[in-house]
mmCIF file of N, CA and C in Angstrom:
data_model
loop_
_atom_site.group_PDB
_atom_site.id
_atom_site.type_symbol
_atom_site.label_atom_id
_atom_site.label_comp_id
_atom_site.label_asym_id
_atom_site.label_seq_id
_atom_site.Cartn_x
_atom_site.Cartn_y
_atom_site.Cartn_z
ATOM 1 N N VAL U 170 162.518 125.321 183.982
ATOM 2 C CA VAL U 170 163.762 124.588 183.789
ATOM 3 C C VAL U 170 163.811 123.380 184.722
ATOM 4 N N LYS U 171 163.283 123.520 185.930
ATOM 5 C CA LYS U 171 163.317 122.406 186.886
ATOM 6 C C LYS U 171 162.600 121.175 186.347
ATOM 7 N N ILE U 172 161.513 121.401 185.621
ATOM 8 C CA ILE U 172 160.734 120.273 185.096
ATOM 9 C C ILE U 172 161.590 119.427 184.164
ATOM 10 N N ARG U 173 162.361 120.073 183.295
ATOM 11 C CA ARG U 173 163.182 119.338 182.324
ATOM 12 C C ARG U 173 164.394 118.690 182.973
ATOM 13 N N GLN U 174 164.839 119.212 184.113
ATOM 14 C CA GLN U 174 166.032 118.683 184.767
ATOM 15 C C GLN U 174 165.711 117.601 185.797
ATOM 16 N N GLU U 175 164.446 117.460 186.132
ATOM 17 C CA GLU U 175 164.026 116.491 187.153
ATOM 18 C C GLU U 175 163.768 115.122 186.514
ATOM 19 N N TYR U 176 164.318 114.067 187.112
ATOM 20 C CA TYR U 176 164.133 112.716 186.591
ATOM 21 C C TYR U 176 163.057 111.943 187.356
ATOM 22 N N ASN U 177 162.711 112.397 188.539
ATOM 23 C CA ASN U 177 161.672 111.751 189.333
ATOM 24 C C ASN U 177 160.317 112.153 188.766
ATOM 25 N N HIS U 178 159.555 111.173 188.277
ATOM 26 C CA HIS U 178 158.279 111.461 187.609
ATOM 27 C C HIS U 178 157.292 112.168 188.534
ATOM 28 N N GLU U 179 157.193 111.711 189.773
ATOM 29 C CA GLU U 179 156.253 112.336 190.717
ATOM 30 C C GLU U 179 156.620 113.798 190.966
ATOM 31 N N GLN U 180 157.910 114.087 191.063
ATOM 32 C CA GLN U 180 158.350 115.476 191.268
ATOM 33 C C GLN U 180 158.066 116.307 190.017
ATOM 34 N N GLN U 181 158.233 115.711 188.833
ATOM 35 C CA GLN U 181 157.890 116.406 187.583
ATOM 36 C C GLN U 181 156.418 116.797 187.582
ATOM 37 N N VAL U 182 155.566 115.882 188.007
ATOM 38 C CA VAL U 182 154.124 116.148 188.049
ATOM 39 C C VAL U 182 153.837 117.306 188.992
ATOM 40 N N GLN U 183 154.486 117.319 190.160
ATOM 41 C CA GLN U 183 154.279 118.412 191.114
ATOM 42 C C GLN U 183 154.719 119.746 190.517
ATOM 43 N N TYR U 184 155.880 119.752 189.861
ATOM 44 C CA TYR U 184 156.359 120.987 189.218
ATOM 45 C C TYR U 184 155.380 121.451 188.132
ATOM 46 N N CYS U 185 154.867 120.503 187.340
ATOM 47 C CA CYS U 185 153.915 120.861 186.279
ATOM 48 C C CYS U 185 152.637 121.449 186.860
ATOM 49 N N HIS U 186 152.137 120.858 187.929
ATOM 50 C CA HIS U 186 150.925 121.385 188.560
ATOM 51 C C HIS U 186 151.162 122.805 189.074
ATOM 52 N N ARG U 187 152.341 123.022 189.658
ATOM 53 C CA ARG U 187 152.672 124.366 190.153
ATOM 54 C C ARG U 187 152.748 125.363 189.004
ATOM 55 N N LEU U 188 153.375 124.967 187.902
ATOM 56 C CA LEU U 188 153.476 125.827 186.722
ATOM 57 C C LEU U 188 152.091 126.140 186.167
ATOM 58 N N HIS U 189 151.234 125.141 186.059
ATOM 59 C CA HIS U 189 149.884 125.360 185.529
ATOM 60 C C HIS U 189 149.086 126.298 186.420
ATOM 61 N N LYS U 190 149.274 126.223 187.736
ATOM 62 C CA LYS U 190 148.578 127.130 188.653
ATOM 63 C C LYS U 190 149.055 128.559 188.438
ATOM 64 N N ILE U 191 150.361 128.750 188.301
ATOM 65 C CA ILE U 191 150.909 130.092 188.055
ATOM 66 C C ILE U 191 150.347 130.656 186.758
ATOM 67 N N ILE U 192 150.336 129.843 185.706
ATOM 68 C CA ILE U 192 149.807 130.298 184.413
ATOM 69 C C ILE U 192 148.331 130.647 184.539
ATOM 70 N N ALA U 193 147.557 129.804 185.198
ATOM 71 C CA ALA U 193 146.119 130.057 185.350
ATOM 72 C C ALA U 193 145.862 131.331 186.141
ATOM 73 N N ASP U 194 146.689 131.598 187.153
ATOM 74 C CA ASP U 194 146.502 132.791 187.980
ATOM 75 C C ASP U 194 146.951 134.072 187.284
ATOM 76 N N GLU U 195 148.013 133.992 186.484
ATOM 77 C CA GLU U 195 148.632 135.210 185.960
ATOM 78 C C GLU U 195 148.373 135.484 184.485
ATOM 79 N N GLN U 196 147.953 134.508 183.732
ATOM 80 C CA GLN U 196 147.756 134.712 182.296
ATOM 81 C C GLN U 196 146.272 134.934 182.019
ATOM 82 N N PRO U 197 145.904 136.142 181.571
ATOM 83 C CA PRO U 197 144.481 136.430 181.387
ATOM 84 C C PRO U 197 143.844 135.700 180.202
ATOM 85 N N TYR U 198 144.604 135.430 179.168
ATOM 86 C CA TYR U 198 144.055 134.784 177.976
ATOM 87 C C TYR U 198 145.026 133.731 177.475
ATOM 88 N N THR U 199 144.486 132.685 176.896
ATOM 89 C CA THR U 199 145.290 131.669 176.227
ATOM 90 C C THR U 199 144.718 131.479 174.831
ATOM 91 N N PHE U 200 145.531 131.769 173.824
ATOM 92 C CA PHE U 200 145.095 131.613 172.443
ATOM 93 C C PHE U 200 145.566 130.256 171.947
ATOM 94 N N LEU U 201 144.639 129.426 171.535
ATOM 95 C CA LEU U 201 144.953 128.053 171.158
ATOM 96 C C LEU U 201 145.007 127.830 169.655
ATOM 97 N N PHE U 202 144.754 128.846 168.856
ATOM 98 C CA PHE U 202 144.758 128.690 167.406
ATOM 99 C C PHE U 202 146.134 129.026 166.842
ATOM 100 N N VAL U 203 146.674 128.099 166.071
ATOM 101 C CA VAL U 203 147.932 128.312 165.369
ATOM 102 C C VAL U 203 147.758 127.723 163.982
ATOM 103 N N SER U 204 148.011 128.508 162.957
ATOM 104 C CA SER U 204 147.782 128.008 161.606
ATOM 105 C C SER U 204 148.863 127.028 161.152
ATOM 106 N N LYS U 205 150.112 127.315 161.433
ATOM 107 C CA LYS U 205 151.213 126.416 161.062
ATOM 108 C C LYS U 205 152.152 126.310 162.252
ATOM 109 N N TRP U 206 152.709 125.113 162.449
ATOM 110 C CA TRP U 206 153.618 124.928 163.567
ATOM 111 C C TRP U 206 154.544 123.755 163.297
ATOM 112 N N THR U 207 155.624 123.715 164.029
ATOM 113 C CA THR U 207 156.566 122.615 163.951
ATOM 114 C C THR U 207 156.233 121.639 165.069
ATOM 115 N N ALA U 208 156.091 120.383 164.735
ATOM 116 C CA ALA U 208 155.710 119.378 165.728
ATOM 117 C C ALA U 208 156.948 118.763 166.370
ATOM 118 N N ILE U 209 157.055 118.931 167.669
ATOM 119 C CA ILE U 209 158.091 118.267 168.454
ATOM 120 C C ILE U 209 157.350 117.522 169.549
ATOM 121 N N LEU U 210 157.328 116.209 169.459
ATOM 122 C CA LEU U 210 156.524 115.406 170.374
ATOM 123 C C LEU U 210 157.407 114.497 171.221
ATOM 124 N N ASP U 211 157.059 114.361 172.476
ATOM 125 C CA ASP U 211 157.726 113.443 173.390
ATOM 126 C C ASP U 211 157.415 112.015 172.936
ATOM 127 N N LYS U 212 158.431 111.160 172.832
ATOM 128 C CA LYS U 212 158.213 109.792 172.357
ATOM 129 C C LYS U 212 157.415 108.947 173.338
ATOM 130 N N ARG U 213 157.267 109.429 174.581
ATOM 131 C CA ARG U 213 156.455 108.700 175.555
ATOM 132 C C ARG U 213 154.974 109.011 175.390
ATOM 133 N N ILE U 214 154.636 110.026 174.598
ATOM 134 C CA ILE U 214 153.235 110.344 174.338
ATOM 135 C C ILE U 214 152.816 109.572 173.095
ATOM 136 N N VAL U 215 151.830 108.717 173.256
ATOM 137 C CA VAL U 215 151.378 107.831 172.181
ATOM 138 C C VAL U 215 149.853 107.832 172.118
ATOM 139 N N ILE U 216 149.328 107.218 171.078
ATOM 140 C CA ILE U 216 147.884 107.029 170.966
ATOM 141 C C ILE U 216 147.550 105.657 171.538
ATOM 142 N N ARG U 217 146.619 105.642 172.484
ATOM 143 C CA ARG U 217 146.195 104.379 173.090
ATOM 144 C C ARG U 217 144.874 103.966 172.463
ATOM 145 N N GLU U 218 144.845 102.730 171.977
ATOM 146 C CA GLU U 218 143.627 102.199 171.373
ATOM 147 C C GLU U 218 143.234 100.919 172.101
ATOM 148 N N VAL U 219 141.944 100.780 172.340
ATOM 149 C CA VAL U 219 141.409 99.595 173.012
ATOM 150 C C VAL U 219 140.450 98.911 172.050
ATOM 151 N N ASP U 220 140.674 97.603 171.815
ATOM 152 C CA ASP U 220 139.783 96.886 170.892
ATOM 153 C C ASP U 220 138.574 96.318 171.639
ATOM 154 N N ASP U 221 137.740 95.572 170.941
ATOM 155 C CA ASP U 221 136.497 95.034 171.514
ATOM 156 C C ASP U 221 136.735 94.046 172.656
ATOM 157 N N THR U 222 137.908 93.415 172.668
ATOM 158 C CA THR U 222 138.215 92.449 173.730
ATOM 159 C C THR U 222 139.033 93.084 174.855
ATOM 160 N N ALA U 223 139.080 94.403 174.907
ATOM 161 C CA ALA U 223 139.768 95.186 175.951
ATOM 162 C C ALA U 223 141.286 95.072 175.896
ATOM 163 N N ASN U 224 141.831 94.659 174.758
ATOM 164 C CA ASN U 224 143.281 94.661 174.583
ATOM 165 C C ASN U 224 143.724 96.080 174.272
ATOM 166 N N ILE U 225 144.811 96.515 174.932
ATOM 167 C CA ILE U 225 145.324 97.866 174.731
ATOM 168 C C ILE U 225 146.513 97.812 173.787
ATOM 169 N N ALA U 226 146.509 98.696 172.804
ATOM 170 C CA ALA U 226 147.622 98.806 171.861
ATOM 171 C C ALA U 226 148.029 100.272 171.787
ATOM 172 N N TYR U 227 149.337 100.505 171.645
ATOM 173 C CA TYR U 227 149.852 101.859 171.524
ATOM 174 C C TYR U 227 150.390 102.056 170.123
ATOM 175 N N ARG U 228 150.201 103.264 169.578
ATOM 176 C CA ARG U 228 150.801 103.573 168.283
ATOM 177 C C ARG U 228 151.324 105.000 168.294
ATOM 178 N N LYS U 229 152.288 105.220 167.443
ATOM 179 C CA LYS U 229 152.939 106.518 167.328
ATOM 180 C C LYS U 229 151.951 107.583 166.846
ATOM 181 N N ILE U 230 152.125 108.804 167.324
ATOM 182 C CA ILE U 230 151.291 109.913 166.872
ATOM 183 C C ILE U 230 151.786 110.342 165.495
ATOM 184 N N THR U 231 150.902 110.330 164.532
ATOM 185 C CA THR U 231 151.243 110.743 163.169
ATOM 186 C C THR U 231 150.209 111.761 162.691
ATOM 187 N N PRO U 232 150.602 112.633 161.782
ATOM 188 C CA PRO U 232 149.638 113.627 161.293
ATOM 189 C C PRO U 232 148.606 112.995 160.362
ATOM 190 N N THR U 233 147.451 113.637 160.271
ATOM 191 C CA THR U 233 146.438 113.218 159.308
ATOM 192 C C THR U 233 146.871 113.688 157.923
ATOM 193 N N LYS U 234 146.096 113.387 156.905
ATOM 194 C CA LYS U 234 146.426 113.828 155.548
ATOM 195 C C LYS U 234 146.483 115.347 155.438
ATOM 196 N N THR U 235 145.738 116.034 156.296
ATOM 197 C CA THR U 235 145.739 117.500 156.267
ATOM 198 C C THR U 235 146.856 118.096 157.119
ATOM 199 N N GLY U 236 147.639 117.245 157.790
ATOM 200 C CA GLY U 236 148.759 117.719 158.594
ATOM 201 C C GLY U 236 148.433 117.967 160.051
ATOM 202 N N SER U 237 147.240 117.609 160.477
ATOM 203 C CA SER U 237 146.832 117.841 161.863
ATOM 204 C C SER U 237 147.340 116.720 162.767
ATOM 205 N N TYR U 238 148.074 117.104 163.805
ATOM 206 C CA TYR U 238 148.523 116.124 164.794
ATOM 207 C C TYR U 238 147.492 115.942 165.898
ATOM 208 N N SER U 239 146.611 116.901 166.073
ATOM 209 C CA SER U 239 145.713 116.886 167.229
ATOM 210 C C SER U 239 144.376 116.196 166.971
ATOM 211 N N PHE U 240 144.206 115.554 165.820
ATOM 212 C CA PHE U 240 142.918 114.937 165.495
ATOM 213 C C PHE U 240 142.517 113.877 166.521
ATOM 214 N N HIS U 241 143.456 113.030 166.933
ATOM 215 C CA HIS U 241 143.177 111.970 167.912
ATOM 216 C C HIS U 241 143.661 112.370 169.304
ATOM 217 N N PHE U 242 143.635 113.660 169.610
ATOM 218 C CA PHE U 242 144.161 114.164 170.882
ATOM 219 C C PHE U 242 143.512 113.491 172.092
ATOM 220 N N ASN U 243 142.233 113.168 171.999
ATOM 221 C CA ASN U 243 141.541 112.536 173.127
ATOM 222 C C ASN U 243 142.034 111.119 173.407
ATOM 223 N N LYS U 244 142.839 110.545 172.518
ATOM 224 C CA LYS U 244 143.389 109.203 172.725
ATOM 225 C C LYS U 244 144.853 109.244 173.169
ATOM 226 N N TRP U 245 145.427 110.437 173.287
ATOM 227 C CA TRP U 245 146.824 110.559 173.681
ATOM 228 C C TRP U 245 146.991 110.178 175.142
ATOM 229 N N ILE U 246 148.134 109.547 175.432
ATOM 230 C CA ILE U 246 148.478 109.201 176.805
ATOM 231 C C ILE U 246 149.996 109.289 176.926
ATOM 232 N N LYS U 247 150.477 109.766 178.067
ATOM 233 C CA LYS U 247 151.920 109.834 178.306
ATOM 234 C C LYS U 247 152.300 108.682 179.221
ATOM 235 N N LEU U 248 153.205 107.848 178.745
ATOM 236 C CA LEU U 248 153.649 106.679 179.492
ATOM 237 C C LEU U 248 154.900 107.008 180.288
ATOM 238 N N ALA U 249 155.172 106.237 181.317
ATOM 239 C CA ALA U 249 156.368 106.446 182.132
ATOM 240 C C ALA U 249 157.638 106.153 181.335
ATOM 241 N N LYS U 250 157.571 105.154 180.444
ATOM 242 C CA LYS U 250 158.716 104.787 179.604
ATOM 243 C C LYS U 250 158.272 104.762 178.153
ATOM 244 N N MET U 251 159.226 104.967 177.261
ATOM 245 C CA MET U 251 158.914 104.909 175.837
ATOM 246 C C MET U 251 158.562 103.467 175.459
ATOM 247 N N PRO U 252 157.408 103.243 174.846
ATOM 248 C CA PRO U 252 157.015 101.874 174.498
ATOM 249 C C PRO U 252 157.725 101.382 173.244
ATOM 250 N N GLU U 253 157.776 100.060 173.105
ATOM 251 C CA GLU U 253 158.276 99.475 171.865
ATOM 252 C C GLU U 253 157.084 99.358 170.929
ATOM 253 N N LEU U 254 157.101 100.135 169.867
ATOM 254 C CA LEU U 254 155.967 100.178 168.949
ATOM 255 C C LEU U 254 156.192 99.245 167.775
ATOM 256 N N LYS U 255 155.116 98.616 167.333
ATOM 257 C CA LYS U 255 155.195 97.754 166.152
ATOM 258 C C LYS U 255 155.171 98.634 164.911
ATOM 259 N N PRO U 256 155.958 98.276 163.880
ATOM 260 C CA PRO U 256 155.971 99.112 162.662
ATOM 261 C C PRO U 256 154.687 99.055 161.873
#
């Protein structure tokens, strides 16, 4: 609950690290397979793309034709503020 109530980004990061340590120490298994799920995504998490001239562009995370949101997971980045995205 503290993570969601904290507005200081650095303090949020510290709380998240503490939570991840507790989970790693106490949870023996983590099952990552889910066949169907509801997607609720933070608007600050976007896909970052870099072109050949090193220009960075951000775009909204959208599902693939098969409904997968995690296809471009390696390009996801969480920004400090919600970016203004081009349509």
